[in-house]
CSV table of C-alpha atoms and ligand atoms in Angstrom, one decimal:
chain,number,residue,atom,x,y,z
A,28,UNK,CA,107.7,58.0,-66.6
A,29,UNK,CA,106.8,60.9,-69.1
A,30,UNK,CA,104.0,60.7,-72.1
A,31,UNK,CA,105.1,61.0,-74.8
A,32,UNK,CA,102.5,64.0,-75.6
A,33,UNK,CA,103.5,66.4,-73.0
A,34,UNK,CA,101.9,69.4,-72.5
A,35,UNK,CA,104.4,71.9,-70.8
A,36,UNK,CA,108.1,70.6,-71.9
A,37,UNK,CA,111.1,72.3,-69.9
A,38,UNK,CA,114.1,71.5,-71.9
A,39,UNK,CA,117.1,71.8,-69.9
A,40,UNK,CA,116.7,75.2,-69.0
A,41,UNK,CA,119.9,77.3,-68.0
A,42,UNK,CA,119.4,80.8,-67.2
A,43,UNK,CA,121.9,83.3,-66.1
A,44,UNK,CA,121.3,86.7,-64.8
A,45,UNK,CA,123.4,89.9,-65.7
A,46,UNK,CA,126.9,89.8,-63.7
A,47,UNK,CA,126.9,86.1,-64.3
A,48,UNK,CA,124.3,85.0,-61.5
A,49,UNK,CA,123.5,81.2,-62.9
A,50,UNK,CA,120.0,81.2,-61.3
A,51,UNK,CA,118.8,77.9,-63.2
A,52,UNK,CA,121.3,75.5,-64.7
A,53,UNK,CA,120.2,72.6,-66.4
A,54,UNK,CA,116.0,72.1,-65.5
A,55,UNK,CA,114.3,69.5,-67.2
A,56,UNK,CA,111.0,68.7,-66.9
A,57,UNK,CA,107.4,68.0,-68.8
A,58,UNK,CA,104.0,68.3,-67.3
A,59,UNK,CA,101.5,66.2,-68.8
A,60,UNK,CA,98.0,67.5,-69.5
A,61,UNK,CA,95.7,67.3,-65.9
A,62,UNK,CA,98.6,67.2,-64.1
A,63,UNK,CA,100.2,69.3,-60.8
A,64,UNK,CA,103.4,69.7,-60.3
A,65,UNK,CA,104.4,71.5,-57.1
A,66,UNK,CA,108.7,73.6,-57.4
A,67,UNK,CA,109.8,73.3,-53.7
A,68,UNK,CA,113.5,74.4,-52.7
A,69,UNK,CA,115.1,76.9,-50.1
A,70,UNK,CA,114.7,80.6,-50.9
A,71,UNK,CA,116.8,81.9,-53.7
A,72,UNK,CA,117.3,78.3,-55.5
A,73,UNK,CA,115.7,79.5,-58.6
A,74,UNK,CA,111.9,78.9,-58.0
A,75,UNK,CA,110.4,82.0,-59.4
A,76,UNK,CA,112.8,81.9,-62.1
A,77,UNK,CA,111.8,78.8,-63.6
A,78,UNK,CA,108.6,80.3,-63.9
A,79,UNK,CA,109.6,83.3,-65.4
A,80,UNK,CA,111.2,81.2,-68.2
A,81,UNK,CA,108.0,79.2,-68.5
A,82,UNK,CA,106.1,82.0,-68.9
A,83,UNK,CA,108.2,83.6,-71.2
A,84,UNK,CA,109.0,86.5,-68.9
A,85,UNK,CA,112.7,85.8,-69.4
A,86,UNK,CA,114.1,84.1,-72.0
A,87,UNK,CA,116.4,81.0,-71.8
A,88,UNK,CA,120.5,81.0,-72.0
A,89,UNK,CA,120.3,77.5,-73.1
A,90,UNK,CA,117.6,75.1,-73.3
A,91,UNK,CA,113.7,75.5,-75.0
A,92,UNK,CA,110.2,75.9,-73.3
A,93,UNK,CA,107.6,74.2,-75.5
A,94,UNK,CA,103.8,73.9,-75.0
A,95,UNK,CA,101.8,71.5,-76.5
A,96,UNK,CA,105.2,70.8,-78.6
A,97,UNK,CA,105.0,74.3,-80.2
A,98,UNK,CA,108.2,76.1,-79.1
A,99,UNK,CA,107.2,78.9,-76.9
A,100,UNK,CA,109.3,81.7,-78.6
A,101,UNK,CA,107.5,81.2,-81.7
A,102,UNK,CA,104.0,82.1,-79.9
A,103,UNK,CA,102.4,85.3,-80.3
A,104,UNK,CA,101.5,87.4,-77.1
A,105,UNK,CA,97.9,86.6,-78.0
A,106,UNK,CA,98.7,83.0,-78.4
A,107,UNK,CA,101.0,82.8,-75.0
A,108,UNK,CA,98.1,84.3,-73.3
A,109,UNK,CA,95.2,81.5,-74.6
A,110,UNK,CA,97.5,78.5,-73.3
A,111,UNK,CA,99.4,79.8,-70.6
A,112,UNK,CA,98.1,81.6,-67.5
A,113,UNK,CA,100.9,82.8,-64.9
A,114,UNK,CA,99.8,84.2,-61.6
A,115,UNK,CA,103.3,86.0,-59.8
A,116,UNK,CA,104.4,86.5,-56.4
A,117,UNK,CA,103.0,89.7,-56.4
A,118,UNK,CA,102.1,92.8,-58.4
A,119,UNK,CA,104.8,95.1,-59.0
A,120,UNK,CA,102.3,98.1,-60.0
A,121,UNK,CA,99.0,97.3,-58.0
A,122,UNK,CA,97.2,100.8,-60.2
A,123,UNK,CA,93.9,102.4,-59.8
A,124,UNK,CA,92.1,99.5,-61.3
A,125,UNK,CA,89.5,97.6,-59.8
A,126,UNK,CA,89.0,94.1,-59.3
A,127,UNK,CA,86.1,93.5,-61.4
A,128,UNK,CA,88.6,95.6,-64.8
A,129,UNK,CA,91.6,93.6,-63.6
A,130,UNK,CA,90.1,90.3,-63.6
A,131,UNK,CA,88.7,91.3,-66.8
A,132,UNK,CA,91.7,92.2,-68.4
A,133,UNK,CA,92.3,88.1,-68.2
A,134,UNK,CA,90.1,88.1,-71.1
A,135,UNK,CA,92.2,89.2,-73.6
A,136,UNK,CA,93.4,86.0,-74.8
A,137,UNK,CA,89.8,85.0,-75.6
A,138,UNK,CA,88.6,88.2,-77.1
A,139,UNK,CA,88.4,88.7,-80.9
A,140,UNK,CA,90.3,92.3,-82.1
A,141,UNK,CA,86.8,93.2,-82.6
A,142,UNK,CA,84.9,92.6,-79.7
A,143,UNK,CA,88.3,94.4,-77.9
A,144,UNK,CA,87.9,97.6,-80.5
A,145,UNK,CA,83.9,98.1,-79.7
A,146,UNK,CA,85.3,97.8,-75.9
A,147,UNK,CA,82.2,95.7,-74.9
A,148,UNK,CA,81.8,93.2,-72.1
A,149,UNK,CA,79.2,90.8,-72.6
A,150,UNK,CA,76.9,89.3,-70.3
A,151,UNK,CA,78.5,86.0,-70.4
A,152,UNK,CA,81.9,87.5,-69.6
A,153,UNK,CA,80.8,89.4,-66.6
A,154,UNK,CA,79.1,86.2,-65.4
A,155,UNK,CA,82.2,84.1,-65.7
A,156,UNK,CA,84.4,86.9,-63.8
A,157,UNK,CA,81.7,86.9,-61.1
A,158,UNK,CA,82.3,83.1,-60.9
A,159,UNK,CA,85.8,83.4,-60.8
A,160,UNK,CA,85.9,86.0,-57.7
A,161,UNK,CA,83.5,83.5,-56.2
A,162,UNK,CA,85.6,80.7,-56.8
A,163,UNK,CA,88.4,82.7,-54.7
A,164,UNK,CA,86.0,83.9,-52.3
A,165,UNK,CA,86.7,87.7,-53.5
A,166,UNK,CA,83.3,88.6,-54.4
A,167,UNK,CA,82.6,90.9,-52.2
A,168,UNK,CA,86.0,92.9,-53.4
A,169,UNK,CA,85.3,93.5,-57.2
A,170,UNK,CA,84.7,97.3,-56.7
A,171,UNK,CA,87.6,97.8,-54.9
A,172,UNK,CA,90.7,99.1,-56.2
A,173,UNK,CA,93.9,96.6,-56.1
A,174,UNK,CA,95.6,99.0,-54.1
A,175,UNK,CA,93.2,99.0,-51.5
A,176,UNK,CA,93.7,95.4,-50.8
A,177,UNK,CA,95.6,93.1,-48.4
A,178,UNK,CA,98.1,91.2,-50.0
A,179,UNK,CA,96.1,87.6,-49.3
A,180,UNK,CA,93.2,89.2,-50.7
A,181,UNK,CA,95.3,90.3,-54.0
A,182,UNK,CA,96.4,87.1,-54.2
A,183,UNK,CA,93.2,85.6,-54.4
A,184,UNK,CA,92.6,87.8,-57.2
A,185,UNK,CA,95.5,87.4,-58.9
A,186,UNK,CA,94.2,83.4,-59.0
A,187,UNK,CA,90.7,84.5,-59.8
A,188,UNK,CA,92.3,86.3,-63.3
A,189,UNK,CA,94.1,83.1,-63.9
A,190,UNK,CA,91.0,81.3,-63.6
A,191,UNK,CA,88.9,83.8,-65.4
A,192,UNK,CA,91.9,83.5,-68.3
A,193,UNK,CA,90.9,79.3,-69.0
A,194,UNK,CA,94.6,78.8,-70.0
A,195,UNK,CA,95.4,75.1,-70.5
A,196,UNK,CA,98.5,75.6,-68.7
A,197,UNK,CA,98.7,77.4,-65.2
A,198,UNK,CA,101.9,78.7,-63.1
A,199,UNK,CA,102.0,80.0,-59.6
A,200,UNK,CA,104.4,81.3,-57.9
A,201,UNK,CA,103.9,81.1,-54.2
A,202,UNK,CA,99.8,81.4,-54.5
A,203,UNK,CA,99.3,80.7,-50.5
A,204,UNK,CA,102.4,82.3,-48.9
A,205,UNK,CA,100.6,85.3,-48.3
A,206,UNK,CA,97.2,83.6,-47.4
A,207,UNK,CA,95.7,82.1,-44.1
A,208,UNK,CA,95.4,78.7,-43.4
A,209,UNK,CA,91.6,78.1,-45.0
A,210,UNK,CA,92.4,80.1,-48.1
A,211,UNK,CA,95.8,78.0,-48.6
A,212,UNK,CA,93.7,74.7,-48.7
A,213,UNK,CA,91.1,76.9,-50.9
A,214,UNK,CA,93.4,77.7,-53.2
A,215,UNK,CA,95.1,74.2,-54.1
A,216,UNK,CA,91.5,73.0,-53.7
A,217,UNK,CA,91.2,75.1,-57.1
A,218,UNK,CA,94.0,74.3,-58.5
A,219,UNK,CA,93.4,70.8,-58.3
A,220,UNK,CA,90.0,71.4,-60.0
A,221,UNK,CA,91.7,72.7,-63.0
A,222,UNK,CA,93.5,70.2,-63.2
A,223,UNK,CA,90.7,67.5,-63.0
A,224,UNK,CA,89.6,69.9,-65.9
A,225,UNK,CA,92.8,69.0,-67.6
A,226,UNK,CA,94.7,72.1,-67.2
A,227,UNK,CA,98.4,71.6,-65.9
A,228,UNK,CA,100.2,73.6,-63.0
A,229,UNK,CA,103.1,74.3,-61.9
A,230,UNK,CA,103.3,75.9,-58.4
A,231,UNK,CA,106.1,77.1,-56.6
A,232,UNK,CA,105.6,76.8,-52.9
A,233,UNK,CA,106.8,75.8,-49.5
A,234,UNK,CA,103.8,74.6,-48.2
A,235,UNK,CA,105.7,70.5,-48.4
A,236,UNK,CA,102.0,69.3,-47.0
A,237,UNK,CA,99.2,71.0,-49.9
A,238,UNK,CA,102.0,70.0,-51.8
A,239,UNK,CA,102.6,66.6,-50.9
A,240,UNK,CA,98.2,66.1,-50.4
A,241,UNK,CA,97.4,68.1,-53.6
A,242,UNK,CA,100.6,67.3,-56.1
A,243,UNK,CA,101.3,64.9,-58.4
A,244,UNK,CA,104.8,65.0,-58.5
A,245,UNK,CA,107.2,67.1,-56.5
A,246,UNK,CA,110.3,68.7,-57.5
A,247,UNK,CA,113.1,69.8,-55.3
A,248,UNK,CA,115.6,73.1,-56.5
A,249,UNK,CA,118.5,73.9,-54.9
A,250,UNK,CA,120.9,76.2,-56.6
A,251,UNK,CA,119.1,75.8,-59.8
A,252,UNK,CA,119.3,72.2,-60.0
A,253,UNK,CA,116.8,69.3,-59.8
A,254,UNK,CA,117.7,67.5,-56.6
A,255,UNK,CA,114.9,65.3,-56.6
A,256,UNK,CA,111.6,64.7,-58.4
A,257,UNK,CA,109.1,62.2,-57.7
A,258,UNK,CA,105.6,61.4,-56.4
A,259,UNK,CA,105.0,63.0,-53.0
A,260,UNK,CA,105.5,60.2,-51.1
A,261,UNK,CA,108.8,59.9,-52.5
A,262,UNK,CA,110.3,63.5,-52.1
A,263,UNK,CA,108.5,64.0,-47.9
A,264,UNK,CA,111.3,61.8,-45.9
A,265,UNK,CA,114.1,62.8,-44.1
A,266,UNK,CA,116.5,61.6,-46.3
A,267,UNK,CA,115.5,63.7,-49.3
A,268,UNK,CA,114.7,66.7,-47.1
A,269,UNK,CA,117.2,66.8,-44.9
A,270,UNK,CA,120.1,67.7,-47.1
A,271,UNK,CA,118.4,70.3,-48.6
A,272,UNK,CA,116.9,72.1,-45.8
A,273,UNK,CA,118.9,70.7,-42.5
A,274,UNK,CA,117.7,69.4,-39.2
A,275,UNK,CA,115.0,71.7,-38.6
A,276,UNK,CA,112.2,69.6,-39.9
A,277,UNK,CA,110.0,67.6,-37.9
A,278,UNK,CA,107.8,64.0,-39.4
A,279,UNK,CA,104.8,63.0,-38.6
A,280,UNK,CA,102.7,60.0,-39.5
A,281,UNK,CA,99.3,60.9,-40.5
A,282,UNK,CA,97.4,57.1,-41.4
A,283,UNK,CA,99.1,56.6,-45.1
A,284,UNK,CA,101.1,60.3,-45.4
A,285,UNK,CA,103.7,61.9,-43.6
A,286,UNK,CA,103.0,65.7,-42.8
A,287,UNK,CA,106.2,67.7,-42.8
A,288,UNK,CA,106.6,71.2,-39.6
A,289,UNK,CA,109.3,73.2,-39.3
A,290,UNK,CA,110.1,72.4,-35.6
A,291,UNK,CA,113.4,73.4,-34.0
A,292,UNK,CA,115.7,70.0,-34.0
A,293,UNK,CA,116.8,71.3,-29.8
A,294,UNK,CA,113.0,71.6,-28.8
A,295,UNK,CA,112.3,69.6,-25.6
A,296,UNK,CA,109.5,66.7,-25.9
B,301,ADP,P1,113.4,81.6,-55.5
B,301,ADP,O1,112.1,82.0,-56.3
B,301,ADP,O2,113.5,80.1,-55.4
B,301,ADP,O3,113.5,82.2,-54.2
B,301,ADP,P2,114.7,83.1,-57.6
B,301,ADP,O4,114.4,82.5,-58.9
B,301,ADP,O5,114.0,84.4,-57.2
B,301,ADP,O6,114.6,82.1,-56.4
B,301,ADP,O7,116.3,83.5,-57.5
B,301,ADP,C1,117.3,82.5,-57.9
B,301,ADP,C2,118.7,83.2,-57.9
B,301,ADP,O8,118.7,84.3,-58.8
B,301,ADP,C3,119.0,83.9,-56.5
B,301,ADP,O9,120.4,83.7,-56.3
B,301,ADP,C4,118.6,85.3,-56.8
B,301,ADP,O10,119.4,86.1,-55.9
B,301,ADP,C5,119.0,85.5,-58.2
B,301,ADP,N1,118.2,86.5,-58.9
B,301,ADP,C6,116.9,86.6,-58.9
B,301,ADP,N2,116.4,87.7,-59.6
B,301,ADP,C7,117.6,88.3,-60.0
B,301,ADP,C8,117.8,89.5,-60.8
B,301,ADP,N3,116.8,90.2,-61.2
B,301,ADP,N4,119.1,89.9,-61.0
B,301,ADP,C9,120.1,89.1,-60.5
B,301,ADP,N5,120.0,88.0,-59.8
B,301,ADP,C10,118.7,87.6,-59.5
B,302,MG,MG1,110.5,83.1,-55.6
């Protein structure tokens, strides 16, 4: 059951591309404030997309994004930037910048006209982007340029930015694909603080175990619709999984949970 005071509302979203691709047809779903909701589905069913449209990167054929019950295309820039904090798949132009200016540049939701025109950077600020790279364990990186650096290290500090940024509402889109195993748990880790902190996510990923540990509900895409959504130990069996991505999935009881491996159905044992 929803609240009724949701904090990220998803109103039947239908999106088409040009040359009539229908990438999302007909997503509904609210997140309420401190909670996680983790966008699973096969490659191509419309993940990153339903982001996009969150964010306001692309903008619905049908259907409304709202935040905080404030239609999102009546936002500002400025004001889109203070509540919502989107950290993509990638960069598409990585740039000269370094770390330390990039993560900055999360900041300017916070920062008055003024404070942007003098061009100052307080103490404060600085501290809080140090904490951020911290958080992330991409300290020691802040002098390096973005194009200098792996893409698991740029995606930590694409999730430091987000951090730095204190939206209210947070979207990922595939945040550990790129990372190894201890940064993966690191980064959910984080994201599950901000959401003890009362921020919302939504986070596209395969990763069906962080998910199903780290989520509080978990919805299922496939060709742009909601197959399934639920709490984790709802959406991880066979029966909702199979369908969606065949018989290539192997179960495993862990005490309570069920952990989820891509195993080849023909392996011996
Ligand atoms: P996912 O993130 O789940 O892999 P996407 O949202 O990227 O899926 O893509 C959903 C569908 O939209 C796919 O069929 C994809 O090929 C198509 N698509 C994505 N981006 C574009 C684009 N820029 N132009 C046309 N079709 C696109
Ligand atoms: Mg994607």
């Amino acid at each position: 059951m929803e609240k009724a005071d949701p904090k990220l509302e998803l109103r039947r979203l239908v999106f088409d591309y040009p040359k009539g691709v229908r990438a999302v047809d007909g997503f509904d779903v609210s997140l309420r404030s401190g909670e996680i909701v983790c966008l699973c589905g096969p490659n191509g069913s419309g993940k990153s997309t339903v982001l996009k449209l969150a964010s306001g990167l692309l903008e619905p054929t049908e259907g409304e994004v709202r935040i905080d019950g404030i239609p999102l295309a009546s936002l500002s820039k400025r004001e889109r930037a203070r509540l919502l904090a989107s950290v993509p798949q990638r960069l598409e132009a990585l740039g000269q910048s370094t770390v330390l200016s990039f993560v900055l540049g999360g900041r300017y939701a916070r920062s008055s006209f003024l404070e942007r025109a003098l061009g100052g950077v307080s103490h404060q600020e600085l501290e809080r982007v140090e904490e951020a790279l911290a958080e992330t364990d991409a300290a020691e990186l802040k002098e390096r340029r973005l194009v200098e650096l792996s893409g698991g290290q740029c995606q930590r500090v694409l999730v430091a930015r987000a951090l730095f940024q204190r939206a209210s509402v947070l979207l990922f889109d595939e945040p550990t694909a790129m990372l190894d195993p201890a940064h993966q748990v690191q980064v959910f880790r984080l994201i599950a603080s901000a959401r003890d902190g009362g921020r919302s996510a939504l986070v596209a990923t395969h990763d069906l175990n962080l998910a199903g540990h780290f989520a509080d509900r978990i919805l299922l895409l496939q060709e742009g619709r909601v197959r399934a959504l639920g709490a984790p130990g709802e959406i991880l069996r066979p029966e909702v999984l199979g369908p969606i991505y065949g018989p290539d999935l192997h179960f495993q009881r862990l005490g309570e949970r069920v952990l989820v491996v891509p195993w080849p159905v023909d392996a011996p044992g």
